[in-house]
């Protein structure tokens, strides 16, 4: 079975009603990164940080996967599919994708601020000051903040090197190391970049740009990819 590796970003979930970061009205237009998404912010004003992620989490309990998420699930009928997402929502999983690696953490999880290996599932939206891990330390959002290491990047690099087809969906490709994953994909591997604002990526060959929304472009692209395999099997 051929392996499709898919890198997704905030645009993947935009049509579910989840805000992107850098579009107009994006999250970083209304919030300063260093005030809500950094270890310094957590030290200075943990209440504000908790509230920022509480609002994101509350919203996540109210939204649903969109046609783009569901299209990617269909690829699993004929391909081995590995999703690498920068998103902290769980919409790929809720749509039914079976292999999802979260590079930047997960909103519906909290972790100990003293022991990064103590991670807890949250089935409610609110994380408060005074919510403690079993060792008595404050729980923090299970999110990779700016200035922190990205523990899953090694696994993501490894997967990218094994791709037979590589898709990039709904990301501005400005945040590293995630944006650099495409450099690990072999030159001969077909690559697609689905994003209304996608443009040619410097130094990357064999890349097809699809300037459309995920919910429109992906059902068609997936149909084509499934069809290709069926025709080959005739
Ligand atoms: P950005 O907000 O930087 O980029 C979102 C991309 O989605 C843009 O290129 C849009 O054109 C595109 N887009 C918008 N609507 C779309 C749609 N319906 N279909 C397809 N694409 C659409 O978000 P990311 O690239 O995901 O990290 O940002 C990367 C990281 O920066 C995030 O994971 C987050 C952020 O700071 C952390 O918080 C650690």
mmCIF file of C-alpha atoms and ligand atoms in Angstrom:
data_model
loop_
_atom_site.group_PDB
_atom_site.id
_atom_site.type_symbol
_atom_site.label_atom_id
_atom_site.label_comp_id
_atom_site.label_asym_id
_atom_site.label_seq_id
_atom_site.Cartn_x
_atom_site.Cartn_y
_atom_site.Cartn_z
ATOM 1 C CA UNK A 1 0.000 0.000 0.000
ATOM 2 C CA UNK A 2 1.293 3.476 -0.843
ATOM 3 C CA UNK A 3 1.766 5.865 2.047
ATOM 4 C CA UNK A 4 0.252 9.349 1.988
ATOM 5 C CA UNK A 5 1.636 11.738 4.576
ATOM 6 C CA UNK A 6 -0.480 14.842 5.217
ATOM 7 C CA UNK A 7 0.589 18.011 7.008
ATOM 8 C CA UNK A 8 -2.380 20.086 8.149
ATOM 9 C CA UNK A 9 -2.742 23.530 9.704
ATOM 10 C CA UNK A 10 -5.436 25.854 10.973
ATOM 11 C CA UNK A 11 -7.056 26.262 7.525
ATOM 12 C CA UNK A 12 -8.072 22.591 7.705
ATOM 13 C CA UNK A 13 -10.490 23.434 10.527
ATOM 14 C CA UNK A 14 -11.467 26.942 9.394
ATOM 15 C CA UNK A 15 -14.700 25.767 7.790
ATOM 16 C CA UNK A 16 -15.666 24.017 11.023
ATOM 17 C CA UNK A 17 -15.677 27.481 12.614
ATOM 18 C CA UNK A 18 -12.264 27.310 14.292
ATOM 19 C CA UNK A 19 -10.248 30.525 13.864
ATOM 20 C CA UNK A 20 -6.931 30.439 12.037
ATOM 21 C CA UNK A 21 -3.959 32.351 13.465
ATOM 22 C CA UNK A 22 -2.674 34.748 10.817
ATOM 23 C CA UNK A 23 -5.669 35.483 8.571
ATOM 24 C CA UNK A 24 -7.531 38.769 9.131
ATOM 25 C CA UNK A 25 -9.553 38.271 12.346
ATOM 26 C CA UNK A 26 -7.146 35.400 13.129
ATOM 27 C CA UNK A 27 -6.215 34.614 16.736
ATOM 28 C CA UNK A 28 -2.887 36.436 16.598
ATOM 29 C CA UNK A 29 -4.594 39.629 15.518
ATOM 30 C CA UNK A 30 -6.568 39.763 18.754
ATOM 31 C CA UNK A 31 -3.994 38.289 21.132
ATOM 32 C CA UNK A 32 -0.301 38.832 21.586
ATOM 33 C CA UNK A 33 1.491 35.468 21.298
ATOM 34 C CA UNK A 34 3.840 36.322 24.146
ATOM 35 C CA UNK A 35 0.881 37.045 26.457
ATOM 36 C CA UNK A 36 -0.970 33.775 25.962
ATOM 37 C CA UNK A 37 1.240 31.159 24.304
ATOM 38 C CA UNK A 38 4.668 31.205 25.907
ATOM 39 C CA UNK A 39 6.328 29.908 29.086
ATOM 40 C CA UNK A 40 6.909 33.541 30.143
ATOM 41 C CA UNK A 41 3.178 34.261 29.870
ATOM 42 C CA UNK A 42 2.433 31.195 31.980
ATOM 43 C CA UNK A 43 4.828 32.407 34.634
ATOM 44 C CA UNK A 44 3.501 35.984 34.644
ATOM 45 C CA UNK A 45 -0.206 35.470 34.215
ATOM 46 C CA UNK A 46 -1.342 31.823 34.293
ATOM 47 C CA UNK A 47 -4.972 32.877 34.677
ATOM 48 C CA UNK A 48 -4.926 34.706 31.339
ATOM 49 C CA UNK A 49 -3.239 31.754 29.635
ATOM 50 C CA UNK A 50 -5.776 29.288 31.076
ATOM 51 C CA UNK A 51 -8.634 31.550 29.982
ATOM 52 C CA UNK A 52 -7.286 31.824 26.420
ATOM 53 C CA UNK A 53 -7.140 28.047 26.040
ATOM 54 C CA UNK A 54 -10.418 27.561 27.945
ATOM 55 C CA UNK A 55 -12.172 29.641 25.299
ATOM 56 C CA UNK A 56 -10.547 27.608 22.509
ATOM 57 C CA UNK A 57 -11.528 24.358 24.269
ATOM 58 C CA UNK A 58 -15.085 25.523 24.917
ATOM 59 C CA UNK A 59 -15.470 26.262 21.219
ATOM 60 C CA UNK A 60 -14.022 22.879 20.285
ATOM 61 C CA UNK A 61 -16.830 21.134 22.165
ATOM 62 C CA UNK A 62 -19.293 23.039 19.933
ATOM 63 C CA UNK A 63 -17.833 22.435 16.438
ATOM 64 C CA UNK A 64 -17.808 19.465 14.052
ATOM 65 C CA UNK A 65 -15.409 18.118 11.403
ATOM 66 C CA UNK A 66 -15.993 19.492 7.888
ATOM 67 C CA UNK A 67 -16.098 17.910 4.424
ATOM 68 C CA UNK A 68 -12.289 18.231 4.166
ATOM 69 C CA UNK A 69 -11.694 16.147 7.293
ATOM 70 C CA UNK A 70 -14.142 13.495 6.075
ATOM 71 C CA UNK A 71 -12.525 13.355 2.624
ATOM 72 C CA UNK A 72 -9.137 12.506 4.160
ATOM 73 C CA UNK A 73 -10.736 9.582 6.021
ATOM 74 C CA UNK A 74 -11.821 8.045 2.685
ATOM 75 C CA UNK A 75 -8.187 7.881 1.554
ATOM 76 C CA UNK A 76 -7.692 5.081 4.103
ATOM 77 C CA UNK A 77 -9.749 2.766 1.839
ATOM 78 C CA UNK A 78 -6.783 2.483 -0.552
ATOM 79 C CA UNK A 79 -3.737 4.073 1.088
ATOM 80 C CA UNK A 80 -1.849 4.019 4.308
ATOM 81 C CA UNK A 81 -2.546 7.526 5.599
ATOM 82 C CA UNK A 82 -0.561 9.376 8.232
ATOM 83 C CA UNK A 83 -1.710 12.816 9.300
ATOM 84 C CA UNK A 84 0.723 15.209 10.943
ATOM 85 C CA UNK A 85 -1.269 18.143 12.283
ATOM 86 C CA UNK A 86 -0.233 21.461 13.754
ATOM 87 C CA UNK A 87 -3.799 21.781 15.000
ATOM 88 C CA UNK A 88 -4.630 21.259 18.644
ATOM 89 C CA UNK A 89 -8.245 20.316 17.899
ATOM 90 C CA UNK A 90 -9.434 16.709 17.597
ATOM 91 C CA UNK A 91 -11.430 17.105 14.377
ATOM 92 C CA UNK A 92 -9.337 14.630 12.342
ATOM 93 C CA UNK A 93 -9.915 11.963 14.983
ATOM 94 C CA UNK A 94 -13.611 12.771 15.280
ATOM 95 C CA UNK A 95 -14.010 12.517 11.500
ATOM 96 C CA UNK A 96 -12.464 9.025 11.690
ATOM 97 C CA UNK A 97 -8.813 9.359 10.653
ATOM 98 C CA UNK A 98 -6.902 6.609 12.399
ATOM 99 C CA UNK A 99 -3.309 7.885 12.458
ATOM 100 C CA UNK A 100 -2.925 11.458 13.677
ATOM 101 C CA UNK A 101 0.240 12.912 15.123
ATOM 102 C CA UNK A 102 -0.197 16.224 16.971
ATOM 103 C CA UNK A 103 2.897 18.390 16.640
ATOM 104 C CA UNK A 104 1.685 21.299 18.780
ATOM 105 C CA UNK A 105 -0.225 19.417 21.474
ATOM 106 C CA UNK A 106 -3.905 18.798 22.117
ATOM 107 C CA UNK A 107 -6.527 21.137 23.550
ATOM 108 C CA UNK A 108 -8.509 18.364 25.189
ATOM 109 C CA UNK A 109 -5.537 17.323 27.278
ATOM 110 C CA UNK A 110 -3.860 18.923 30.305
ATOM 111 C CA UNK A 111 -0.507 18.121 31.754
ATOM 112 C CA UNK A 112 1.376 18.619 34.975
ATOM 113 C CA UNK A 113 3.481 21.770 35.042
ATOM 114 C CA UNK A 114 6.102 19.802 36.994
ATOM 115 C CA UNK A 115 6.178 16.471 35.126
ATOM 116 C CA UNK A 116 5.591 16.598 31.337
ATOM 117 C CA UNK A 117 4.817 12.871 31.280
ATOM 118 C CA UNK A 118 1.724 13.290 33.471
ATOM 119 C CA UNK A 119 -0.928 13.955 30.838
ATOM 120 C CA UNK A 120 -4.692 13.902 31.439
ATOM 121 C CA UNK A 121 -7.717 13.769 29.093
ATOM 122 C CA UNK A 122 -10.176 16.604 29.720
ATOM 123 C CA UNK A 123 -13.857 15.935 29.128
ATOM 124 C CA UNK A 124 -14.891 19.426 30.169
ATOM 125 C CA UNK A 125 -13.766 22.789 28.789
ATOM 126 C CA UNK A 126 -12.578 24.644 31.867
ATOM 127 C CA UNK A 127 -9.105 24.287 33.367
ATOM 128 C CA UNK A 128 -8.695 26.423 36.490
ATOM 129 C CA UNK A 129 -6.000 27.621 38.847
ATOM 130 C CA UNK A 130 -5.983 25.031 41.622
ATOM 131 C CA UNK A 131 -6.565 22.047 39.274
ATOM 132 C CA UNK A 132 -3.639 19.842 40.227
ATOM 133 C CA UNK A 133 -1.861 16.752 38.926
ATOM 134 C CA UNK A 134 -1.505 13.697 41.147
ATOM 135 C CA UNK A 135 1.822 15.070 42.409
ATOM 136 C CA UNK A 136 0.194 18.327 43.533
ATOM 137 C CA UNK A 137 1.395 20.652 40.744
ATOM 138 C CA UNK A 138 -0.809 22.990 38.740
ATOM 139 C CA UNK A 139 -2.161 21.558 35.481
ATOM 140 C CA UNK A 140 -1.368 23.494 32.307
ATOM 141 C CA UNK A 141 -2.706 23.175 28.757
ATOM 142 C CA UNK A 142 -1.031 20.310 26.831
ATOM 143 C CA UNK A 143 0.150 22.747 24.170
ATOM 144 C CA UNK A 144 3.588 23.415 22.704
ATOM 145 C CA UNK A 145 4.175 27.101 23.372
ATOM 146 C CA UNK A 146 6.494 29.439 21.493
ATOM 147 C CA UNK A 147 9.996 28.947 22.819
ATOM 148 C CA UNK A 148 9.364 25.314 23.793
ATOM 149 C CA UNK A 149 10.754 22.203 22.152
ATOM 150 C CA UNK A 150 8.507 20.214 19.781
ATOM 151 C CA UNK A 151 8.845 16.661 21.121
ATOM 152 C CA UNK A 152 7.007 14.993 18.208
ATOM 153 C CA UNK A 153 9.141 16.555 15.480
ATOM 154 C CA UNK A 154 11.530 13.601 15.176
ATOM 155 C CA UNK A 155 8.671 11.189 14.562
ATOM 156 C CA UNK A 156 7.178 13.641 12.051
ATOM 157 C CA UNK A 157 10.486 13.937 10.154
ATOM 158 C CA UNK A 158 10.754 10.158 9.964
ATOM 159 C CA UNK A 159 7.239 9.875 8.550
ATOM 160 C CA UNK A 160 7.894 12.616 6.003
ATOM 161 C CA UNK A 161 10.908 10.742 4.640
ATOM 162 C CA UNK A 162 8.740 7.668 3.993
ATOM 163 C CA UNK A 163 5.965 9.432 2.038
ATOM 164 C CA UNK A 164 4.981 8.184 -1.440
ATOM 165 C CA UNK A 165 2.653 11.200 -1.748
ATOM 166 C CA UNK A 166 2.749 14.334 0.439
ATOM 167 C CA UNK A 167 -0.167 16.709 1.020
ATOM 168 C CA UNK A 168 0.025 20.090 2.714
ATOM 169 C CA UNK A 169 -3.329 21.573 3.712
ATOM 170 C CA UNK A 170 -4.365 24.915 5.212
ATOM 171 C CA UNK A 171 -1.126 26.180 6.647
ATOM 172 C CA UNK A 172 0.828 29.371 6.035
ATOM 173 C CA UNK A 173 4.070 27.349 6.424
ATOM 174 C CA UNK A 174 5.699 30.028 8.545
ATOM 175 C CA UNK A 175 6.108 28.238 11.869
ATOM 176 C CA UNK A 176 9.154 26.001 12.212
ATOM 177 C CA UNK A 177 10.033 23.211 12.636
ATOM 178 C CA UNK A 178 6.649 22.103 11.175
ATOM 179 C CA UNK A 179 7.113 24.190 8.023
ATOM 180 C CA UNK A 180 10.439 22.476 7.348
ATOM 181 C CA UNK A 181 8.972 18.954 7.148
ATOM 182 C CA UNK A 182 8.443 19.255 3.399
ATOM 183 C CA UNK A 183 12.226 19.474 2.971
ATOM 184 C CA UNK A 184 12.509 15.872 4.186
ATOM 185 C CA UNK A 185 10.181 14.536 1.485
ATOM 186 C CA UNK A 186 12.024 12.872 -1.391
ATOM 187 C CA UNK A 187 12.337 14.986 -4.545
ATOM 188 C CA UNK A 188 10.488 12.518 -6.774
ATOM 189 C CA UNK A 189 7.447 12.301 -4.476
ATOM 190 C CA UNK A 190 4.302 14.048 -5.805
ATOM 191 C CA UNK A 191 3.278 16.917 -3.521
ATOM 192 C CA UNK A 192 0.068 18.916 -3.270
ATOM 193 C CA UNK A 193 -0.532 22.177 -1.387
ATOM 194 C CA UNK A 194 -4.213 22.949 -0.752
ATOM 195 C CA UNK A 195 -4.805 26.470 0.581
ATOM 196 C CA UNK A 196 -6.582 29.480 -0.923
ATOM 197 C CA UNK A 197 -3.352 31.437 -0.424
ATOM 198 C CA UNK A 198 -0.881 28.682 -1.291
ATOM 199 C CA UNK A 199 2.017 29.678 -3.474
ATOM 200 C CA UNK A 200 5.161 28.033 -4.808
ATOM 201 C CA UNK A 201 7.456 26.851 -1.993
ATOM 202 C CA UNK A 202 11.070 27.755 -2.612
ATOM 203 C CA UNK A 203 13.323 24.794 -3.382
ATOM 204 C CA UNK A 204 10.512 22.216 -3.543
ATOM 205 C CA UNK A 205 10.024 20.328 -6.784
ATOM 206 C CA UNK A 206 6.988 18.443 -8.067
ATOM 207 C CA UNK A 207 4.500 20.515 -6.073
ATOM 208 C CA UNK A 208 0.961 21.034 -7.336
ATOM 209 C CA UNK A 209 -0.734 24.120 -5.911
ATOM 210 C CA UNK A 210 -4.504 24.002 -5.362
ATOM 211 C CA UNK A 211 -5.810 27.463 -4.453
ATOM 212 C CA UNK A 212 -9.114 26.456 -2.924
ATOM 213 C CA UNK A 213 -10.743 25.797 0.414
ATOM 214 C CA UNK A 214 -10.203 22.412 2.010
ATOM 215 C CA UNK A 215 -13.890 21.467 1.914
ATOM 216 C CA UNK A 216 -14.042 22.092 -1.846
ATOM 217 C CA UNK A 217 -10.617 20.869 -2.977
ATOM 218 C CA UNK A 218 -10.183 17.765 -0.841
ATOM 219 C CA UNK A 219 -13.275 15.750 -1.839
ATOM 220 C CA UNK A 220 -12.219 16.153 -5.509
ATOM 221 C CA UNK A 221 -8.541 15.417 -4.876
ATOM 222 C CA UNK A 222 -9.402 12.328 -2.831
ATOM 223 C CA UNK A 223 -11.779 11.059 -5.548
ATOM 224 C CA UNK A 224 -8.927 11.394 -8.067
ATOM 225 C CA UNK A 225 -6.458 9.603 -5.836
ATOM 226 C CA UNK A 226 -8.843 6.721 -5.151
ATOM 227 C CA UNK A 227 -9.676 6.475 -8.825
ATOM 228 C CA UNK A 228 -5.988 6.277 -9.777
ATOM 229 C CA UNK A 229 -5.517 3.221 -7.563
ATOM 230 C CA UNK A 230 -8.702 1.509 -8.868
ATOM 231 C CA UNK A 231 -7.602 2.029 -12.474
ATOM 232 C CA UNK A 232 -4.173 0.577 -11.758
ATOM 233 C CA UNK A 233 -5.767 -2.532 -10.261
ATOM 234 C CA UNK A 234 -7.838 -3.269 -13.392
HETATM 235 P P1 LIG B 1 -2.061 30.194 9.964
HETATM 236 O O1 LIG B 1 -3.163 30.992 10.558
HETATM 237 O O2 LIG B 1 -0.695 30.759 9.964
HETATM 238 O O3 LIG B 1 -2.417 29.832 8.458
HETATM 239 C C1 LIG B 1 -3.689 29.350 8.117
HETATM 240 C C2 LIG B 1 -3.712 29.020 6.645
HETATM 241 O O4 LIG B 1 -4.974 28.441 6.362
HETATM 242 C C3 LIG B 1 -3.539 30.231 5.714
HETATM 243 O O5 LIG B 1 -2.529 29.951 4.777
HETATM 244 C C4 LIG B 1 -4.913 30.357 5.065
HETATM 245 O O6 LIG B 1 -4.830 30.808 3.702
HETATM 246 C C5 LIG B 1 -5.410 28.934 5.113
HETATM 247 N N1 LIG B 1 -6.880 28.781 5.059
HETATM 248 C C6 LIG B 1 -7.833 29.585 5.540
HETATM 249 N N2 LIG B 1 -9.050 29.068 5.309
HETATM 250 C C7 LIG B 1 -8.857 27.888 4.666
HETATM 251 C C8 LIG B 1 -9.722 26.870 4.169
HETATM 252 N N3 LIG B 1 -11.047 26.956 4.271
HETATM 253 N N4 LIG B 1 -9.174 25.786 3.569
HETATM 254 C C9 LIG B 1 -7.816 25.676 3.451
HETATM 255 N N5 LIG B 1 -6.951 26.601 3.909
HETATM 256 C C10 LIG B 1 -7.462 27.694 4.501
HETATM 257 O O7 LIG B 1 -2.100 28.761 10.696
HETATM 258 P P2 LIG B 1 -0.993 27.606 10.730
HETATM 259 O O8 LIG B 1 -0.180 27.599 9.499
HETATM 260 O O9 LIG B 1 -1.692 26.366 11.125
HETATM 261 O O10 LIG B 1 1.090 27.134 16.739
HETATM 262 O O11 LIG B 1 -0.103 28.105 11.943
HETATM 263 C C11 LIG B 1 0.946 27.289 12.406
HETATM 264 C C12 LIG B 1 1.100 27.422 13.888
HETATM 265 O O12 LIG B 1 1.173 28.807 14.233
HETATM 266 C C13 LIG B 1 -0.103 26.941 14.683
HETATM 267 O O13 LIG B 1 -0.078 25.551 14.917
HETATM 268 C C14 LIG B 1 0.008 27.692 15.964
HETATM 269 C C15 LIG B 1 0.332 29.054 15.371
HETATM 270 O O14 LIG B 1 0.962 29.959 16.178
HETATM 271 C C16 LIG B 1 1.063 27.192 18.081
HETATM 272 O O15 LIG B 1 0.190 27.771 18.702
HETATM 273 C C17 LIG B 1 2.214 26.513 18.717
#
